[in-house]
Coordinates of N, CA and C in Angstrom, one line a residue:
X1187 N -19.1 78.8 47.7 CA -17.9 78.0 48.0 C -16.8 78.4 47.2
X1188 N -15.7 78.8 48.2 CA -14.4 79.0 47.0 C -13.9 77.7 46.0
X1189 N -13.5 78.1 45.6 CA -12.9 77.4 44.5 C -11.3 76.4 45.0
X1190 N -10.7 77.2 46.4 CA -10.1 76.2 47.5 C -10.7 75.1 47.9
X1191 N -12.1 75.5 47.8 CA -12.7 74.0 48.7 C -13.1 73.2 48.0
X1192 N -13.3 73.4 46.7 CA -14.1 72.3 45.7 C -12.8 71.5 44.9
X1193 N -11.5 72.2 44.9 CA -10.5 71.1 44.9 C -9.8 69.8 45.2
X1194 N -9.8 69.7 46.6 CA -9.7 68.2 47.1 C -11.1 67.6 46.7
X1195 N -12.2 67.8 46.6 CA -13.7 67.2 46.5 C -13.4 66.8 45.2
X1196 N -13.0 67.8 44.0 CA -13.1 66.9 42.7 C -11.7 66.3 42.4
X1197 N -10.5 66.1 43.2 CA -9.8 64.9 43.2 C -9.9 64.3 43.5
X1198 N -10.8 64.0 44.8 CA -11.4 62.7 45.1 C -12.2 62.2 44.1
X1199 N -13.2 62.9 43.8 CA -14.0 62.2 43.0 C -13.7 62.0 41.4
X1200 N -12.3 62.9 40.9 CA -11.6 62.2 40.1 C -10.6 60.7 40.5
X1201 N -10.2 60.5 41.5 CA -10.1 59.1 41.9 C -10.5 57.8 42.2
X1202 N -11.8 58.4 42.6 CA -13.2 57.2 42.2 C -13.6 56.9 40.9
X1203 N -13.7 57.8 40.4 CA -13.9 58.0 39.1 C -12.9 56.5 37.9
X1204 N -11.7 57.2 38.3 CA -10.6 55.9 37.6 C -10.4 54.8 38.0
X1205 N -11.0 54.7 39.6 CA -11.3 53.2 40.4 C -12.0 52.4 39.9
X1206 N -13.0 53.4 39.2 CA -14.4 52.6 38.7 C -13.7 51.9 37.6
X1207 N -13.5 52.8 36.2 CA -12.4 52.4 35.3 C -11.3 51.4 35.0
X1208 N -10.6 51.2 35.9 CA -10.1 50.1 36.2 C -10.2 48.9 36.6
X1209 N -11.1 49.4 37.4 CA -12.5 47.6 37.9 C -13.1 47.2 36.7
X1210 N -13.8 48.3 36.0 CA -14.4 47.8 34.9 C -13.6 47.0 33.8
X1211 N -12.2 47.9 33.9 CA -11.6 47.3 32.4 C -11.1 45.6 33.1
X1212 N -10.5 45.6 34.5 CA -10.4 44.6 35.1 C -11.3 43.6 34.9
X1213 N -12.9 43.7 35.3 CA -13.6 42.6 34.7 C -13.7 42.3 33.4
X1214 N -13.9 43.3 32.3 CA -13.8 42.8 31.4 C -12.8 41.9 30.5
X1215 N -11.8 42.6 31.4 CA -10.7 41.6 30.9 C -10.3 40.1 31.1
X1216 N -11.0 39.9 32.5 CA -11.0 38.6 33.2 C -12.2 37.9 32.6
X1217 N -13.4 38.6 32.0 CA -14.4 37.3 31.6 C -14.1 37.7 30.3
X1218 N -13.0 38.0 29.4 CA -12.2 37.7 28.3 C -11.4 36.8 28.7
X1219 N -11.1 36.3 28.9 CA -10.0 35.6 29.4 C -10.7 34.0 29.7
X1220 N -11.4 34.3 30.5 CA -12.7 33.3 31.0 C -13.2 32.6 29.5
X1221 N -13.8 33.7 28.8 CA -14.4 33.4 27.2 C -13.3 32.3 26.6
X1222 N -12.2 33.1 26.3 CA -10.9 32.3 25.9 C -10.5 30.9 26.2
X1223 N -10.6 30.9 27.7 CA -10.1 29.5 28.0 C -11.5 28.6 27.9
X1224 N -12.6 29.2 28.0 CA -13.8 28.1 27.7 C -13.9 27.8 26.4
X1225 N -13.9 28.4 25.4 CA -13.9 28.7 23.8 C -12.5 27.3 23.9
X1226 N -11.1 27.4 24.6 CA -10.4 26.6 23.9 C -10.7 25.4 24.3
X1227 N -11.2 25.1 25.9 CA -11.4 23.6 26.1 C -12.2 23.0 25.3
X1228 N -13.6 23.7 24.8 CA -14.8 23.4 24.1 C -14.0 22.7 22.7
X1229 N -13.2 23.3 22.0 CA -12.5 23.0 20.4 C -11.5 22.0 20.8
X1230 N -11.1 21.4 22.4 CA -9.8 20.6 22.5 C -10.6 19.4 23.3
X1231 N -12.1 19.8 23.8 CA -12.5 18.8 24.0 C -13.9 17.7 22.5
X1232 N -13.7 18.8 22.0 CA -14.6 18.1 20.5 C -13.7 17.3 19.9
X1233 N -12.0 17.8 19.6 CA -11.3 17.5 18.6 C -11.0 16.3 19.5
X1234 N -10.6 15.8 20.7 CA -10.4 14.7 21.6 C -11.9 13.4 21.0
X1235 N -13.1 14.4 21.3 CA -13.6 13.2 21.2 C -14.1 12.4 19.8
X1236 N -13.7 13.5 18.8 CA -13.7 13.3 17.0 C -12.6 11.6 17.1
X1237 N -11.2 12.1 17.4 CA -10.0 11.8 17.4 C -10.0 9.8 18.2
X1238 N -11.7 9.9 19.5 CA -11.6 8.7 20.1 C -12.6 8.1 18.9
X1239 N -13.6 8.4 18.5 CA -14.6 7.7 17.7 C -13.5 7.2 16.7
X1240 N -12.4 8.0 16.0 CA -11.8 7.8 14.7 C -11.0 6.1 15.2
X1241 N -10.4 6.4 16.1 CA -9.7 5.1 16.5 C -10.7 4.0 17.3
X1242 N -11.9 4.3 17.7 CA -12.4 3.5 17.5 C -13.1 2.5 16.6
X1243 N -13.4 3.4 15.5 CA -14.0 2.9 14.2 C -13.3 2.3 13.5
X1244 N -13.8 0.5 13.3 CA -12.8 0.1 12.4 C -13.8 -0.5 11.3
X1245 N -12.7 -0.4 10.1 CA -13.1 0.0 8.9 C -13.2 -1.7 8.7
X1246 N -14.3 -1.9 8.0 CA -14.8 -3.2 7.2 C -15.3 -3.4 5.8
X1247 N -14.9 -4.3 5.6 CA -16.1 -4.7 4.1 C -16.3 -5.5 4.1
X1248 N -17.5 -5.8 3.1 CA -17.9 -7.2 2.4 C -17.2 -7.7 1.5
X1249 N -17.9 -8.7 1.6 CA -17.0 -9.9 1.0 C -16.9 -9.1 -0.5
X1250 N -18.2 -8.5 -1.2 CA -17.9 -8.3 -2.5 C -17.2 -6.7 -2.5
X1251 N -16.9 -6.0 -1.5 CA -16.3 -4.8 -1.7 C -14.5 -5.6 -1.3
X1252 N -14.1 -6.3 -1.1 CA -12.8 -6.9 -0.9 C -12.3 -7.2 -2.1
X1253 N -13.5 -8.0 -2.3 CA -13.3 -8.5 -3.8 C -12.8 -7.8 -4.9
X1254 N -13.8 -6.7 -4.7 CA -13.3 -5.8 -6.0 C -12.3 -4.9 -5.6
X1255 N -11.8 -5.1 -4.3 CA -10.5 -4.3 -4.3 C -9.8 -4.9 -4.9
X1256 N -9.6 -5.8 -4.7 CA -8.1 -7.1 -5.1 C -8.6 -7.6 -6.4
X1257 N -9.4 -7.2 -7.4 CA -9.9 -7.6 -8.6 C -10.5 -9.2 -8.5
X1258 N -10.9 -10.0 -7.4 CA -10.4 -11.1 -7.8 C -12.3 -11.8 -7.4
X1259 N -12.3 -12.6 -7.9 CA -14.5 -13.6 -7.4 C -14.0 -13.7 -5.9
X1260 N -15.4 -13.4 -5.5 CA -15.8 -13.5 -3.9 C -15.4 -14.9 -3.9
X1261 N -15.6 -16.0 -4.3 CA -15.6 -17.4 -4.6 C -14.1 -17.6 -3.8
X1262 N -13.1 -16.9 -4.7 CA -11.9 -17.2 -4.3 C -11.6 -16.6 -2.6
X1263 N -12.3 -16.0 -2.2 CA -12.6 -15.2 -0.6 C -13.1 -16.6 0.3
X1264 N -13.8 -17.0 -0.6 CA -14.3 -18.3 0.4 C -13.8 -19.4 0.4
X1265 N -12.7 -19.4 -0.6 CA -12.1 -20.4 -0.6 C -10.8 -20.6 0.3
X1266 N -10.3 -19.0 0.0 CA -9.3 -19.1 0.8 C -9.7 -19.0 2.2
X1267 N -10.5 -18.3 3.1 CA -11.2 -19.1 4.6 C -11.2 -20.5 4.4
X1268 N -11.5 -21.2 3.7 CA -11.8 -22.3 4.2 C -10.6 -23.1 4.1
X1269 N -9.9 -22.7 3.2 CA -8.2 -23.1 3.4 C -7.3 -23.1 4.6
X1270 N -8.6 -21.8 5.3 CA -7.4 -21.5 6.5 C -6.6 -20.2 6.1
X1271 N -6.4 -19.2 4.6 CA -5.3 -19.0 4.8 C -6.3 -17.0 5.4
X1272 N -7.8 -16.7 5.5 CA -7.7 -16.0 6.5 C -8.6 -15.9 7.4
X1273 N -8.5 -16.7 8.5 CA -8.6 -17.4 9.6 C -9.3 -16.2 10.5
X1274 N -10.7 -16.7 11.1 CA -11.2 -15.8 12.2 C -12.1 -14.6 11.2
X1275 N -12.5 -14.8 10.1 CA -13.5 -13.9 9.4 C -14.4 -13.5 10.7
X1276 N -14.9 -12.3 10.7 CA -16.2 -12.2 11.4 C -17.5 -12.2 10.6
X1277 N -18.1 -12.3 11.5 CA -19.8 -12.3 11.1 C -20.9 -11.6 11.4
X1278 N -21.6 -10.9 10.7 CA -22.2 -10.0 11.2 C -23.3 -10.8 11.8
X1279 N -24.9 -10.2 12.4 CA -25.9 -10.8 12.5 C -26.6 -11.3 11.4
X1280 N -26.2 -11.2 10.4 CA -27.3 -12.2 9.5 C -26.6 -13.1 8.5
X1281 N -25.4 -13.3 9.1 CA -24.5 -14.3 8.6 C -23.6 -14.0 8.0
X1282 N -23.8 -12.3 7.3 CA -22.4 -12.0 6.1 C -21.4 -11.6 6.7
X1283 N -20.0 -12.1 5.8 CA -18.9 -12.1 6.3 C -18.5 -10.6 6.4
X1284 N -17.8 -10.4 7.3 CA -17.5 -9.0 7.9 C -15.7 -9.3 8.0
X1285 N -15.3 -8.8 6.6 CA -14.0 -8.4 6.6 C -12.8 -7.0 7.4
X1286 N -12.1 -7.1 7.8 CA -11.6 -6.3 8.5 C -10.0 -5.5 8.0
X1287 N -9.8 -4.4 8.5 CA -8.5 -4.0 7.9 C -7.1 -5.1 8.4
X1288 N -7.5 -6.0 8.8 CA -5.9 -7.1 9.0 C -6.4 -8.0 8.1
X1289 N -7.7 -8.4 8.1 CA -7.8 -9.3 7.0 C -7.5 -9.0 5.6
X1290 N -7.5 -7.4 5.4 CA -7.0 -6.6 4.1 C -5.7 -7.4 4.0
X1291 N -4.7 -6.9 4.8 CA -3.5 -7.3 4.5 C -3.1 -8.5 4.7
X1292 N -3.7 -9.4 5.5 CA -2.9 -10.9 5.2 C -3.6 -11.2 3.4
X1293 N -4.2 -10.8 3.1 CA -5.0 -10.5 1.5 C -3.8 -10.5 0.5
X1294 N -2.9 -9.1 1.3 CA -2.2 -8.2 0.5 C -1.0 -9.5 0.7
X1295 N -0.9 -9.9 2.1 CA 0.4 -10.8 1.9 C 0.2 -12.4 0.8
X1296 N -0.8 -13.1 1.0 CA -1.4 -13.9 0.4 C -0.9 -13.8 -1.2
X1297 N -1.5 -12.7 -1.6 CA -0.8 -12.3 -3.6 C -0.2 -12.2 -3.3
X1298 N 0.9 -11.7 -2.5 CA 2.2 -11.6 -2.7 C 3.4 -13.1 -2.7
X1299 N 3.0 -13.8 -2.0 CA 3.4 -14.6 -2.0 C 3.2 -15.5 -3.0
X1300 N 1.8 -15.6 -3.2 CA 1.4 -16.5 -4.3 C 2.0 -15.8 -6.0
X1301 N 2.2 -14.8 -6.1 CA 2.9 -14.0 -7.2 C 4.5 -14.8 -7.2
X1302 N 5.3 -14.6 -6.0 CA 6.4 -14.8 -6.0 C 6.5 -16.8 -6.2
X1303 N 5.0 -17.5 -6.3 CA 5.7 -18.6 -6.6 C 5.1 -19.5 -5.6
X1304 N 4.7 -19.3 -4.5 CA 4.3 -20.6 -3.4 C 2.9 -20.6 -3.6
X1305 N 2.9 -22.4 -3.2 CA 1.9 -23.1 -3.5 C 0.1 -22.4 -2.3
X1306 N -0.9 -22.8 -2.6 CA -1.5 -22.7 -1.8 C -1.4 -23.5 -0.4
X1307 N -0.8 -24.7 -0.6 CA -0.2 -25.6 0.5 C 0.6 -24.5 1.2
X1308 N 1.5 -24.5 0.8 CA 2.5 -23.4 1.1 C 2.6 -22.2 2.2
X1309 N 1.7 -21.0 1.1 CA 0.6 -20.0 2.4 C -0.3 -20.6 2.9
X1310 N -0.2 -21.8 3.0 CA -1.5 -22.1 4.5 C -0.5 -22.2 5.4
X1311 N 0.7 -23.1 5.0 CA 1.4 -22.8 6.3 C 2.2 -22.1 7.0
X1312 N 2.1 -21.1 5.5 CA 3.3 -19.9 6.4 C 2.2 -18.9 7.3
X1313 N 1.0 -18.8 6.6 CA -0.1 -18.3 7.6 C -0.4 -18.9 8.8
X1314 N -0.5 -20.2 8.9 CA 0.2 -20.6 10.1 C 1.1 -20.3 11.1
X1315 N 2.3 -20.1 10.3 CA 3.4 -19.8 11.4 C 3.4 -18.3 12.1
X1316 N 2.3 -17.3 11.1 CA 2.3 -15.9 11.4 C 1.2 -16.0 12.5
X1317 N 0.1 -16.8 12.6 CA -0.9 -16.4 13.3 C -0.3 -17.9 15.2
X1318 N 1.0 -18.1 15.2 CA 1.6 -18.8 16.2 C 2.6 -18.0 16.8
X1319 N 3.1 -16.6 16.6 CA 3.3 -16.0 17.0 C 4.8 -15.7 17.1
X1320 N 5.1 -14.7 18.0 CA 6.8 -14.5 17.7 C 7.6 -15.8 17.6
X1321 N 7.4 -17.2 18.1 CA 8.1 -18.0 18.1 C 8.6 -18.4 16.6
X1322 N 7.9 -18.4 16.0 CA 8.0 -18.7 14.5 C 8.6 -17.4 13.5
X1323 N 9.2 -16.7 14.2 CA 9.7 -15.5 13.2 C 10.8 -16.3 13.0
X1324 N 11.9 -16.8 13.0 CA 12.8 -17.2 12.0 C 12.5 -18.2 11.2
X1325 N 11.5 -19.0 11.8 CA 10.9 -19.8 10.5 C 10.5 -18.9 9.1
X1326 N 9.3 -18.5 10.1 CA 9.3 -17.4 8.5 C 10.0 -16.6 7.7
X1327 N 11.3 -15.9 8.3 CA 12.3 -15.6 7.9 C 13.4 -16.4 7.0
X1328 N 13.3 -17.6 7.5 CA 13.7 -18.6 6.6 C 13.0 -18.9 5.4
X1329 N 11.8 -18.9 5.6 CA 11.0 -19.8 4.3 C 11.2 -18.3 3.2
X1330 N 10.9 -17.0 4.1 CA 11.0 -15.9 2.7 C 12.0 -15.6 1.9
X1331 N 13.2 -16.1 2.9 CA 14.2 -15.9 2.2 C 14.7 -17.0 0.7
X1332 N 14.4 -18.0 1.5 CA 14.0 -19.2 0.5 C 13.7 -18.9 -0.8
X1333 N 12.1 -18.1 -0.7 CA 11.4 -17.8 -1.5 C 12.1 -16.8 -2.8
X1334 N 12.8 -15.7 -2.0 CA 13.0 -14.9 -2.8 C 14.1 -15.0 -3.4
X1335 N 15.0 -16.3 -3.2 CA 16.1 -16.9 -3.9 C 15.6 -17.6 -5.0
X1336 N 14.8 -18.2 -5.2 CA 13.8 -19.1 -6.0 C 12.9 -17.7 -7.1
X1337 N 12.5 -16.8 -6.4 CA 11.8 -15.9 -7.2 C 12.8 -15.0 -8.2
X1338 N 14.2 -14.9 -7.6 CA 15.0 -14.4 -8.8 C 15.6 -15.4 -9.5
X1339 N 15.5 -16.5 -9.4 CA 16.1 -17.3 -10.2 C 15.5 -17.5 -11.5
X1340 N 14.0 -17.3 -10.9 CA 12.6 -17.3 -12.1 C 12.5 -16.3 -12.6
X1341 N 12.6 -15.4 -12.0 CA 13.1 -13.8 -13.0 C 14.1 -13.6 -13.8
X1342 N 15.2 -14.2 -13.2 CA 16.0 -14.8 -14.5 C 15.7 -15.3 -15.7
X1343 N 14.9 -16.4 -15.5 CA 14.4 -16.9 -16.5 C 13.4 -16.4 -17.6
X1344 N 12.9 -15.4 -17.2 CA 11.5 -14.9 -17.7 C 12.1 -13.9 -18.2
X1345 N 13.4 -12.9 -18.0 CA 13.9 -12.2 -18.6 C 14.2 -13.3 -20.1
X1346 N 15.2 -13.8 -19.6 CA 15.6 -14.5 -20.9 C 14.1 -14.5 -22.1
X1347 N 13.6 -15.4 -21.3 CA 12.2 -15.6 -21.8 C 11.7 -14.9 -22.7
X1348 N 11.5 -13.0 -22.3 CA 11.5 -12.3 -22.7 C 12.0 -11.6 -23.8
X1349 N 13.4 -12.0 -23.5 CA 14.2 -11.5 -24.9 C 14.0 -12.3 -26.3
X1350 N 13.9 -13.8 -26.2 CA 13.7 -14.7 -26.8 C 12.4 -14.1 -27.5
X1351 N 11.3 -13.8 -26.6 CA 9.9 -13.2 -27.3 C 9.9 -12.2 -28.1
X1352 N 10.8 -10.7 -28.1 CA 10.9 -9.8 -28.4 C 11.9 -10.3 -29.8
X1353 N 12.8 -11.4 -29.8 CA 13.3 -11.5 -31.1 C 12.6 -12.5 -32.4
X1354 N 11.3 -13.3 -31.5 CA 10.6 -13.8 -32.4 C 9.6 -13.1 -32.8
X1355 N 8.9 -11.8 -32.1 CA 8.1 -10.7 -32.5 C 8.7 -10.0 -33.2
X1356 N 9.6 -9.1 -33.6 CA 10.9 -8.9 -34.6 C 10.9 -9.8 -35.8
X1357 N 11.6 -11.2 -35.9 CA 11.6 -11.9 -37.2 C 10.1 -11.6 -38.0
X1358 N 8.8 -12.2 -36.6 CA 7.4 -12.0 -37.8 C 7.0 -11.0 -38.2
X1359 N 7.5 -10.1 -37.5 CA 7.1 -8.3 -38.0 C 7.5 -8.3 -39.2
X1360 N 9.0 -8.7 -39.5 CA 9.8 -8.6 -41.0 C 9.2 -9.6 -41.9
X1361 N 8.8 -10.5 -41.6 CA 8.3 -11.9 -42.3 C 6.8 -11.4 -43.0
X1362 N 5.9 -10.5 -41.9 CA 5.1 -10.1 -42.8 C 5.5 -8.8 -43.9
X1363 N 6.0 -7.8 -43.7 CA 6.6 -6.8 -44.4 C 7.4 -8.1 -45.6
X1364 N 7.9 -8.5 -45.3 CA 8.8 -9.1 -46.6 C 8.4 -10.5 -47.6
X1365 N 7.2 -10.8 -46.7 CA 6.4 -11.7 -47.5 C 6.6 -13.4 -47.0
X1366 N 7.6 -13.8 -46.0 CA 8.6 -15.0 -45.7 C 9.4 -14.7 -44.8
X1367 N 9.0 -15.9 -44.3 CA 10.5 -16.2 -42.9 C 12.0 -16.4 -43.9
X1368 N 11.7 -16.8 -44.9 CA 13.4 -17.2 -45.7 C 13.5 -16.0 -46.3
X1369 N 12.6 -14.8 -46.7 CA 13.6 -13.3 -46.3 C 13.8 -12.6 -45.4
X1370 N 13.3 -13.0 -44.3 CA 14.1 -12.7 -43.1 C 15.5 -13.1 -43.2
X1371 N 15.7 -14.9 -42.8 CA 16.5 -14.9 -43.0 C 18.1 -14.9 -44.0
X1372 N 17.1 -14.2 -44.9 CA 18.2 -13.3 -46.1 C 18.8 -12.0 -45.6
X1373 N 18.5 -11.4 -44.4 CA 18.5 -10.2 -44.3 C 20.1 -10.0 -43.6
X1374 N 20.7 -9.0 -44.1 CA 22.6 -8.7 -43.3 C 21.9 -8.9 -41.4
X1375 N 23.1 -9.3 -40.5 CA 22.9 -9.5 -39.4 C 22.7 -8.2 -39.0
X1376 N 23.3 -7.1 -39.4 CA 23.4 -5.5 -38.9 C 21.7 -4.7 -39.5
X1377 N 20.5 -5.2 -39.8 CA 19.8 -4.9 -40.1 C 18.7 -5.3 -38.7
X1378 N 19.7 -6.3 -38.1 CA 18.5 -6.6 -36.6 C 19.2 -5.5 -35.5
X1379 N 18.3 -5.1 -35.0 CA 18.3 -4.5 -33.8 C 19.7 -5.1 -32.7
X1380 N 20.6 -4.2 -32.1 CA 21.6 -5.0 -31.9 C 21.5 -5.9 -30.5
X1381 N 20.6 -5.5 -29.5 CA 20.1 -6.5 -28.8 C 19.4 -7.6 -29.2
X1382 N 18.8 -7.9 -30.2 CA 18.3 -8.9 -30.8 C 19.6 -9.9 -31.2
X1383 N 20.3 -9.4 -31.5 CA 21.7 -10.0 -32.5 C 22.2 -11.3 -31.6
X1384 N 22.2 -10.3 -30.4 CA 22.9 -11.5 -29.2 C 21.8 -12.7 -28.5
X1385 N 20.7 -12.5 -29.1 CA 19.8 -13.6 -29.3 C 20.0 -14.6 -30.4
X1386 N 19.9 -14.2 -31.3 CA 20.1 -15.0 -32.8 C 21.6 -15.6 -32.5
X1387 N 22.5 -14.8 -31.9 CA 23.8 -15.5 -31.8 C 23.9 -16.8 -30.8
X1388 N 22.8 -16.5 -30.0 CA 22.3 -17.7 -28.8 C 22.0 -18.8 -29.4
X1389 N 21.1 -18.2 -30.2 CA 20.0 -19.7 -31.1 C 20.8 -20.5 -31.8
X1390 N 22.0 -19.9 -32.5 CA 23.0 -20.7 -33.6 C 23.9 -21.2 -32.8
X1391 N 24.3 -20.8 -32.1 CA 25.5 -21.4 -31.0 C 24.6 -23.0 -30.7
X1392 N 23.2 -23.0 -30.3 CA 22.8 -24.3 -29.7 C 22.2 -24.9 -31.2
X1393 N 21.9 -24.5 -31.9 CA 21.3 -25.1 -33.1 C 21.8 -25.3 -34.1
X1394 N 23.1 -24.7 -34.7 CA 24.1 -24.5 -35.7 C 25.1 -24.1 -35.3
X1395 N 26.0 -25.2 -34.2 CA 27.1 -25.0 -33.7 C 28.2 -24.8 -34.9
X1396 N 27.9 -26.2 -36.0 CA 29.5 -26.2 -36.9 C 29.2 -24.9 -37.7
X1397 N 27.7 -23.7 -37.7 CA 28.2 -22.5 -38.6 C 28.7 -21.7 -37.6
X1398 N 29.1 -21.6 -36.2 CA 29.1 -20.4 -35.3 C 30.5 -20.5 -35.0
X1399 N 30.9 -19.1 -35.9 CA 32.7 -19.1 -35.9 C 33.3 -18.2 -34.7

């Protein structure tokens, strides 16, 4: 056979040849592809159903793990239920109370309020007005504001308070060092601390008006 005739025969069968090749790379590339998108639903359908358990799970404790969040006796946990001020405890099956993440925070609101001053009368009934719903938001808005007018007035006070402490811890400090309160009061005024001064200048103004020039 010349070498004329075996030409068109091996271009053809060099064109089969790269048909094959191309199919091949073609499938492989399509069940890559295939791999790919199953591989990502599999990681987008795990992370979906991680994501539904998470928000379904809600977080609880016992009475005595509450407790020791907030430092304070289970005792005071049952007291305040039964005050009303956190209403709707659940119950497990064998009777223990089953605290919940909103019960946390009306907790968190409870000290806070009771910190700032109101009575337990008081947060029963502002707990009240929270668990009656939007209607009662300006009530409550009224009473906090109330509150926090009253809570700086008493921080006022307690500063003073303060200062007054810090200048009678001061005199005994010197009283022990010097043996006597009457050498304290021997001591130059410029030998006290000069914030203290304007304390002592307080105390004689109300106690020793005709020395205060």
């Amino acid at each position: 056979i010349s070498s004329v005739g075996r030409a068109p025969a091996l271009q053809a069968g060099g064109h089969e040849f790269e048909s094959r090749i191309l199919h091949f790379i073609r499938r492989a590339a399509e069940k890559s592809a295939a791999f790919l998108c199953a591989k990502k639903y599999i990681i987008i359908s795990i992370l979906q159903r991680k994501e539904k358990k998470r928000k379904n799970k809600i977080m609880s404790y016992t009475i005595g793990e509450l407790a020791k969040k907030f430092n304070i006796a289970p005792s005071a946990l049952r007291y305040y239920e039964k005050e009303g001020l956190i209403p709707g405890v659940k119950r497990k099956a064998s009777g223990a109370r089953e605290f919940e993440a909103k019960d946390c925070e009306v907790l968190l609101l409870i000290d806070c309020l009771k910190q700032s001053g109101m009575s337990i009368k008081e947060i029963s009934h502002f707990i009240e007005l929270l668990h009656a719903g939007e209607r009662t938001l300006e009530d409550r808005a009224d009473s906090l504001s109330d509150l926090e007018v009253k809570f700086k007035e008493e921080l006022k006070r307690q500063k003073q308070t303060l200062k007054r402490l810090q200048y009678e811890n001061w005199v005994y400090r010197q009283a022990v060092r010097l043996g006597s309160i009457e050498a304290v009061e021997e001591l130059p005024s410029a030998s006290m601390p000069k914030k203290l001064r304007k304390i002592k200048k307080k105390i004689d103004r109300i106690c020793r008006p005709e020395e205060t020039f």
